[in-house]
Structures are given as structure tokens and as C-alpha cells.
Short mmCIF file of C-alpha atoms in Angstrom, two decimals:
data_model
loop_
_atom_site.label_atom_id
_atom_site.label_comp_id
_atom_site.label_asym_id
_atom_site.label_seq_id
_atom_site.Cartn_x
_atom_site.Cartn_y
_atom_site.Cartn_z
CA UNK P 1 45.99 94.49 -55.48
CA UNK P 2 42.19 94.71 -54.02
CA UNK P 3 39.41 96.13 -56.22
CA UNK P 4 38.77 99.11 -54.00
CA UNK P 5 42.45 99.96 -55.28
CA UNK P 6 41.59 99.44 -58.82
CA UNK P 7 37.94 101.71 -58.35
CA UNK P 8 39.93 104.30 -57.28
CA UNK P 9 42.56 104.29 -60.07
CA UNK P 10 39.51 104.25 -62.43
CA UNK P 11 38.14 107.45 -60.52
CA UNK P 12 41.53 109.45 -60.57
CA UNK P 13 42.48 108.49 -64.31
CA UNK P 14 38.58 109.88 -65.47
CA UNK P 15 38.86 112.68 -63.19
CA UNK P 16 42.28 113.38 -64.52
CA UNK P 17 41.28 112.92 -68.52
CA UNK P 18 38.18 115.28 -67.88
CA UNK P 19 40.00 118.33 -66.71
CA UNK P 20 42.39 118.05 -69.59
CA UNK P 21 40.18 117.70 -71.93
CA UNK P 22 38.33 120.96 -71.00
CA UNK P 23 41.56 122.97 -69.95
CA UNK P 24 43.15 121.92 -73.06
CA UNK P 25 40.30 124.33 -75.03
CA UNK P 26 41.09 126.94 -72.85
CA UNK P 27 44.83 127.38 -72.96
CA UNK P 28 46.08 130.20 -74.10
CA UNK P 29 49.44 132.36 -73.31
CA UNK P 30 47.88 133.59 -70.19
CA UNK P 31 46.20 130.30 -68.98
CA UNK P 32 46.25 129.74 -65.07
CA UNK P 33 46.79 125.88 -65.51
CA UNK P 34 49.20 124.05 -68.06
CA UNK P 35 48.36 120.71 -68.83
CA UNK P 36 50.65 118.52 -70.78
CA UNK P 37 51.30 114.47 -72.00
CA UNK P 38 54.70 112.79 -72.14
CA UNK P 39 55.75 109.13 -73.13
CA UNK P 40 58.48 107.87 -70.99
CA UNK P 41 60.74 104.95 -72.04
CA UNK P 42 63.19 103.42 -69.35
CA UNK P 43 64.61 99.69 -68.51
CA UNK P 44 62.84 97.99 -65.30
CA UNK P 45 63.86 94.58 -63.85
CA UNK P 46 62.12 91.43 -64.54
CA UNK P 47 62.01 87.85 -63.53
CA UNK P 48 61.93 85.34 -64.98
CA UNK P 49 62.07 81.45 -63.79
CA UNK P 50 63.64 78.51 -66.01
CA UNK P 51 61.40 75.15 -65.74
CA UNK P 52 64.19 73.77 -62.90
CA UNK P 53 62.87 76.88 -60.89
CA UNK P 54 66.01 79.14 -61.40
CA UNK P 55 65.24 82.58 -61.37
CA UNK P 56 67.13 85.28 -63.16
CA UNK P 57 66.40 89.33 -63.65
CA UNK P 58 67.00 90.98 -66.84
CA UNK P 59 66.04 94.29 -67.80
CA UNK P 60 62.80 95.03 -69.74
CA UNK P 61 61.84 97.83 -71.58
CA UNK P 62 58.79 100.15 -69.60
CA UNK P 63 56.30 102.59 -71.66
CA UNK P 64 55.08 104.77 -69.39
CA UNK P 65 52.43 107.41 -70.26
CA UNK P 66 52.20 110.80 -67.92
CA UNK P 67 49.28 112.84 -67.79
CA UNK P 68 50.03 116.07 -65.82
CA UNK P 69 48.12 119.21 -64.90
CA UNK P 70 50.04 121.70 -63.26
CA UNK P 71 49.16 125.80 -61.80
CA UNK P 72 51.47 128.49 -62.67
CA UNK P 73 52.60 128.32 -58.87
CA UNK P 74 54.26 124.71 -59.58
CA UNK P 75 51.79 122.79 -58.42
CA UNK P 76 50.80 120.17 -60.37
CA UNK P 77 49.31 116.37 -60.45
CA UNK P 78 49.88 113.68 -62.84
CA UNK P 79 48.72 110.68 -63.54
CA UNK P 80 50.95 108.04 -64.94
CA UNK P 81 50.20 104.26 -66.34
CA UNK P 82 53.23 102.10 -66.91
CA UNK P 83 53.63 98.73 -69.13
CA UNK P 84 56.29 96.60 -69.14
CA UNK P 85 56.85 95.63 -72.90
CA UNK P 86 58.51 91.78 -74.05
CA UNK P 87 58.50 89.48 -76.63
CA UNK P 88 54.98 88.28 -75.41
CA UNK P 89 53.53 91.64 -75.60
CA UNK P 90 52.36 94.28 -73.25
CA UNK P 91 51.65 94.13 -69.29
CA UNK P 92 50.31 96.89 -67.28
CA UNK P 93 52.62 96.82 -63.68
CA UNK P 94 51.93 100.21 -62.32
CA UNK P 95 49.53 103.03 -62.08
CA UNK P 96 51.09 106.28 -60.70
CA UNK P 97 49.22 109.39 -59.09
CA UNK P 98 51.82 112.04 -57.93
CA UNK P 99 51.24 115.49 -57.12
CA UNK P 100 53.32 118.42 -55.56
CA UNK P 101 55.52 121.33 -56.83
CA UNK P 102 57.89 121.65 -58.98
CA UNK P 103 59.87 124.74 -60.57
CA UNK P 104 62.32 124.27 -62.86
CA UNK P 105 62.23 127.64 -64.60
CA UNK P 106 63.33 130.09 -61.75
CA UNK P 107 66.70 132.26 -62.63
CA UNK P 108 68.33 131.07 -59.17
CA UNK P 109 67.38 127.59 -58.78
CA UNK P 110 65.43 124.52 -59.53
CA UNK P 111 63.22 122.86 -56.79
CA UNK P 112 60.89 119.52 -56.34
CA UNK P 113 58.85 118.35 -53.86
CA UNK P 114 56.45 115.81 -54.52
CA UNK P 115 54.39 112.84 -53.57
CA UNK P 116 53.90 109.69 -55.21
CA UNK P 117 51.57 106.73 -54.73
CA UNK P 118 51.97 103.46 -56.89
CA UNK P 119 49.09 101.05 -57.40
CA UNK P 120 50.63 97.96 -58.28
CA UNK P 121 48.91 95.34 -60.81
CA UNK P 122 48.18 92.35 -58.81
CA UNK P 123 50.49 89.73 -61.58
CA UNK P 124 53.40 91.58 -62.44
CA UNK P 125 56.91 90.24 -63.27
CA UNK P 126 58.58 93.16 -61.67
CA UNK P 127 60.30 92.25 -57.86
CA UNK P 128 58.56 92.19 -55.12
CA UNK P 129 57.66 96.19 -54.40
CA UNK P 130 56.36 96.45 -50.47
CA UNK P 131 56.77 100.01 -50.85
CA UNK P 132 54.22 102.14 -53.07
CA UNK P 133 54.31 105.42 -51.65
CA UNK P 134 57.53 107.72 -52.33
CA UNK P 135 58.44 111.42 -50.96
CA UNK P 136 61.12 113.47 -53.53
CA UNK P 137 62.59 116.71 -53.21
CA UNK P 138 65.70 118.02 -55.54
CA UNK P 139 67.49 121.22 -55.31
CA UNK P 140 69.89 122.58 -57.55
CA UNK P 141 71.40 125.87 -57.42
CA UNK P 142 71.85 127.42 -60.61
CA UNK P 143 73.94 131.08 -59.95
CA UNK P 144 76.93 129.29 -60.06
CA UNK P 145 78.99 127.76 -62.97
CA UNK P 146 79.09 124.37 -61.22
CA UNK P 147 75.73 124.26 -59.64
CA UNK P 148 75.55 122.02 -56.76
CA UNK P 149 72.49 119.59 -56.66
CA UNK P 150 70.65 117.85 -53.97
CA UNK P 151 67.78 114.98 -54.11
CA UNK P 152 66.42 112.72 -51.75
CA UNK P 153 63.52 110.39 -51.64
CA UNK P 154 62.03 107.66 -49.26
CA UNK P 155 59.68 105.12 -49.95
CA UNK P 156 57.25 103.30 -47.34
CA UNK P 157 54.58 100.88 -47.15
CA UNK P 158 53.83 97.66 -45.48
CA UNK P 159 55.71 94.17 -46.14
CA UNK P 160 53.88 91.19 -46.01
CA UNK P 161 57.14 89.28 -45.37
CA UNK P 162 57.42 91.19 -41.91
CA UNK P 163 54.22 90.85 -40.50
CA UNK P 164 52.27 94.05 -42.16
CA UNK P 165 54.38 96.32 -40.38
CA UNK P 166 55.34 99.47 -42.17
CA UNK P 167 58.71 99.85 -43.45
CA UNK P 168 60.70 102.94 -44.75
CA UNK P 169 64.18 103.17 -47.18
CA UNK P 170 66.19 106.00 -47.54
CA UNK P 171 68.23 107.64 -50.76
CA UNK P 172 70.69 110.66 -51.16
CA UNK P 173 72.71 112.09 -53.87
CA UNK P 174 74.59 115.40 -54.18
CA UNK P 175 76.59 116.35 -56.78
CA UNK P 176 77.61 119.27 -59.14
CA UNK P 177 76.10 120.09 -62.45
CA UNK P 178 76.35 122.91 -65.29
CA UNK P 179 74.09 123.56 -68.25
CA UNK P 180 74.99 124.10 -71.65
CA UNK P 181 72.32 125.81 -73.89
CA UNK P 182 71.92 126.94 -77.39
CA UNK P 183 69.43 128.62 -79.25
CA UNK P 184 68.90 127.89 -82.88
CA UNK P 185 65.34 129.93 -84.09
CA UNK P 186 62.57 128.34 -82.20
CA UNK P 187 64.76 125.12 -81.04
CA UNK P 188 65.88 125.47 -77.76
CA UNK P 189 68.86 122.66 -77.01
CA UNK P 190 70.74 121.98 -73.94
CA UNK P 191 73.53 119.54 -72.92
CA UNK P 192 73.74 118.90 -68.87
CA UNK P 193 76.66 116.99 -67.33
CA UNK P 194 76.72 115.72 -64.13
CA UNK P 195 78.67 113.84 -61.03
CA UNK P 196 76.64 113.33 -57.86
CA UNK P 197 77.33 110.94 -55.01
CA UNK P 198 74.76 108.20 -54.16
CA UNK P 199 73.94 106.71 -50.54
CA UNK P 200 71.23 104.87 -49.43
CA UNK P 201 69.66 102.58 -46.81
CA UNK P 202 69.36 99.83 -49.69
CA UNK P 203 66.78 97.68 -47.76
CA UNK P 204 64.02 97.25 -50.52
CA UNK P 205 63.61 97.26 -54.16
CA UNK P 206 61.46 100.22 -54.97
CA UNK P 207 60.62 102.67 -58.13
CA UNK P 208 63.16 105.52 -56.34
CA UNK P 209 63.90 108.11 -58.41
CA UNK P 210 67.42 108.61 -56.98
CA UNK P 211 68.47 105.21 -56.57
CA UNK P 212 67.99 104.08 -60.57
CA UNK P 213 70.52 101.60 -60.12
CA UNK P 214 68.40 99.87 -57.91
CA UNK P 215 65.00 100.70 -59.45
CA UNK P 216 66.17 100.33 -63.33
CA UNK P 217 68.82 97.49 -63.07
CA UNK P 218 68.72 93.75 -63.11
CA UNK P 219 71.72 93.93 -61.00
CA UNK P 220 70.02 95.36 -58.22
CA UNK P 221 70.29 92.26 -56.03
CA UNK P 222 73.59 93.37 -55.24
CA UNK P 223 72.77 96.74 -53.23
CA UNK P 224 70.02 95.14 -51.09
CA UNK P 225 71.34 94.94 -47.45
CA UNK P 226 68.26 93.47 -46.23
CA UNK P 227 68.36 89.67 -45.81
CA UNK P 228 64.73 89.47 -45.74
CA UNK P 229 63.74 91.06 -48.24
CA UNK P 230 61.74 88.92 -50.53
CA UNK P 231 62.87 89.58 -53.42
CA UNK P 232 66.53 88.90 -51.93
CA UNK P 233 69.06 85.92 -52.98
CA UNK P 234 69.66 85.35 -49.46
CA UNK P 235 65.81 84.14 -48.97
CA UNK P 236 64.48 80.67 -49.21
CA UNK P 237 62.41 81.26 -51.52
CA UNK P 238 61.89 82.98 -54.78
CA UNK P 239 59.44 85.21 -56.18
CA UNK P 240 57.49 83.61 -59.08
CA UNK P 241 55.88 85.78 -62.16
CA UNK P 242 52.10 86.59 -61.19
CA UNK P 243 52.47 86.85 -57.50
CA UNK P 244 53.11 89.25 -55.40
CA UNK P 245 54.02 86.82 -52.53
CA UNK P 246 55.50 87.06 -49.21
CA UNK P 247 58.82 84.85 -48.32
CA UNK P 248 58.04 81.35 -46.15
CA UNK P 249 61.37 81.75 -44.15
CA UNK P 250 60.29 81.97 -40.39
CA UNK P 251 63.67 84.27 -40.00
CA UNK P 252 61.76 86.84 -42.18
CA UNK P 253 59.30 88.39 -38.98
CA UNK P 254 62.97 89.92 -37.85
CA UNK P 255 63.11 93.35 -39.12
CA UNK P 256 66.67 94.78 -40.24
CA UNK P 257 67.70 97.64 -37.70
CA UNK P 258 63.69 98.22 -37.07
CA UNK P 259 63.02 99.49 -40.62
CA UNK P 260 65.83 101.34 -41.67
CA UNK P 261 69.45 100.49 -42.42
CA UNK P 262 72.50 102.44 -42.14
CA UNK P 263 73.09 104.78 -44.95
CA UNK P 264 75.68 103.44 -47.21
CA UNK P 265 78.04 105.25 -49.59
CA UNK P 266 77.08 103.24 -52.93
CA UNK P 267 78.84 104.60 -56.31
CA UNK P 268 79.28 107.74 -58.07
CA UNK P 269 76.80 108.80 -60.71
CA UNK P 270 78.11 110.51 -64.29
CA UNK P 271 75.00 111.59 -65.97
CA UNK P 272 74.57 113.26 -69.50
CA UNK P 273 71.05 115.04 -69.65
CA UNK P 274 69.82 116.69 -73.51
CA UNK P 275 66.60 118.49 -73.88
CA UNK P 276 65.32 119.29 -76.77
CA UNK P 277 62.35 121.99 -77.50
CA UNK P 278 60.88 123.07 -80.36
CA UNK P 279 57.19 124.87 -79.99
CA UNK P 280 55.43 122.73 -77.72
CA UNK P 281 57.16 119.75 -78.09
CA UNK P 282 60.42 118.29 -75.81
CA UNK P 283 62.56 115.66 -76.46
CA UNK P 284 64.92 114.82 -73.62
CA UNK P 285 67.23 111.90 -73.37
CA UNK P 286 69.54 111.00 -69.92
CA UNK P 287 72.11 108.44 -69.45
CA UNK P 288 73.93 107.58 -66.53
CA UNK P 289 76.99 105.37 -65.54
CA UNK P 290 76.82 104.15 -61.45
CA UNK P 291 80.73 103.52 -60.74
CA UNK P 292 80.36 101.59 -57.41
CA UNK P 293 82.89 102.52 -54.24
CA UNK P 294 81.76 99.63 -52.06
CA UNK P 295 83.21 96.55 -52.19
CA UNK P 296 79.73 94.75 -51.20
CA UNK P 297 78.48 96.16 -54.57
CA UNK P 298 81.18 94.49 -57.02
CA UNK P 299 83.51 96.28 -59.43
CA UNK P 300 80.88 95.86 -62.40
CA UNK P 301 79.75 99.48 -63.34
CA UNK P 302 75.63 100.06 -63.67
CA UNK P 303 73.82 101.94 -66.63
CA UNK P 304 70.61 103.60 -67.14
CA UNK P 305 69.32 105.43 -69.78
CA UNK P 306 65.56 107.14 -69.95
CA UNK P 307 64.06 108.73 -73.11
CA UNK P 308 61.08 111.05 -72.75
CA UNK P 309 58.75 112.92 -75.27
CA UNK P 310 56.63 115.57 -73.90
CA UNK P 311 53.97 117.66 -75.36
CA UNK P 312 52.57 121.11 -73.81
CA UNK P 313 49.16 121.96 -74.12
#
């Protein structure tokens, strides 16, 4: 990461924290802006290298603090530093800046459209991530018993292994969901099971919110179809911790399908989300199982989980 990126991150952080500080004192039920803070825990794959230079990936715990300011129209901006936790301590691996629109409380539908830019740490044990931009969209129609759900994201960025060319990855998921709600005094509880089919171009590892079977799975390699990706098992050199490296294989100068592979039907995702709200506090748990449908990805089921605690000022 270049020094000017680091300076920009510090400026964004200071501005956001100052704004949250001021708005939190002026906050009431009629306020135009709503600040919030949350802590999110989930797995991320990290690379370990043995003394014989054998490499393998395993899941490590990621803790991310998320500071958000959102207008009543749905527009908001958030800043989120992410840390990888291990036996040797914690390590900052990314700082995420997100802005866009979110509407979860509309009676007819839920929709999200936002953009995220990732500032990755120069020394990280995560796989090589050349895509540092992410556009995300979600739509759910809530008037029917079985609610149609669609979501998509696209990641893009410059891959140093591809002579600095801008490369892309596209993911799409669609399916159905149903929400069960309970009200117990001041406590609200919801349980939302869903089933979605996942498709993707699967060229790179990046922090996708749709393809969590890649972005939060130690077995992500089996999904990647780009043999020139610097973290792929098909490349001639492996990434060592602490280096955002580019591979040395001369064949890597040829991009696969001009940046985007064809879409491939990967798996069926069975998901359950639980929300528990009390006053200004919200506790949210999400569990997913990804059942493969492609012979290329093997027969093993991948799993994902996350736990989030949020406070609205």
C-alpha cells in the first residue's frame, strides 16, 4: 500500500469519527442522520507456509469494527477496519470505506445499492487480493409468503500479475426466503431461512459479499477458474505472508477471457439468519451451508457463519 493511501485512510477515519461524535449528541427520534457502531466476527482464509515452503490455507477469525452514519433517505457512509486474530495476536488486514443506499424497513421490499473501496495492508496473511473495489446490490420483495431475493456484486482492480490491467469478477445469487417475527415486550426476534442458487465468474479471490464460499472459505481455491491468479494452486510460485506479490510465471501475462470468465453455476446456499433487537441494540447471527452442484468444485459442503452486535445512537 502506498503512503498516500494510508494518509487518505487516516483522513477518512478522523472525519467520520468527528461526525459521529457530533451527531450522537444531537440524536433524537426525529433526527435526519442516524449514527451506529457495530462489531462483526466471521472467518477469513489465511495462508501458512511450512519450513519446506509447502503452503496451505486455514480459516482465521476476522474482527471488524463498523462505524456508520446513515440519512433517513437510506444514504450512508461507513468505515470498517478489519483485523485477523491468531495465536500470535491480531493484525490489521483491511480498511473498508463504503457509501451507498440501504432500505431495510420498507413494507414492500428491501433494497441495497452501494460501493466499497478496500485499503489492504501491505503485509497480510490473506490470499492475494487484486480487486479492491466492490459494487453490491440486493433486492427482496416482501409482499409474498415466499419472498424472492436477488443479489449481485462485481469486484474490480488492477492485477500486478497481469501487467497492471484492470480485471473483474462478477457474482450473482437468486432464490427465496421467508421471515418469522416475534415480539416479546421490548424485544423483537426474527428468523429468516432462505435458499439461493449461486453463480460466478470466479477468477479471483476478493472480499465478495455474495460469493462467501470464496471470500470466507479456506477451500476457495477449488472454485477459482483463472489459472493465472497469483494465489491459485496452478501458478508456479506461492504467495508468502507479508508480501502482496505478483507471480513470476511468464504465462501469467495472458489474461483469461479478457478479464471475465464465463458465469458458472456453483452451488445451492441454505441460509438461516437470526436477528434479536432490544432498544438500541441488535444481535445478528448468520449461518450458511454451500452445497456444490459442479463436479469441478468437488463434493464437500462449505460453511460460513457471522456474528454481529450493533448499537444505534
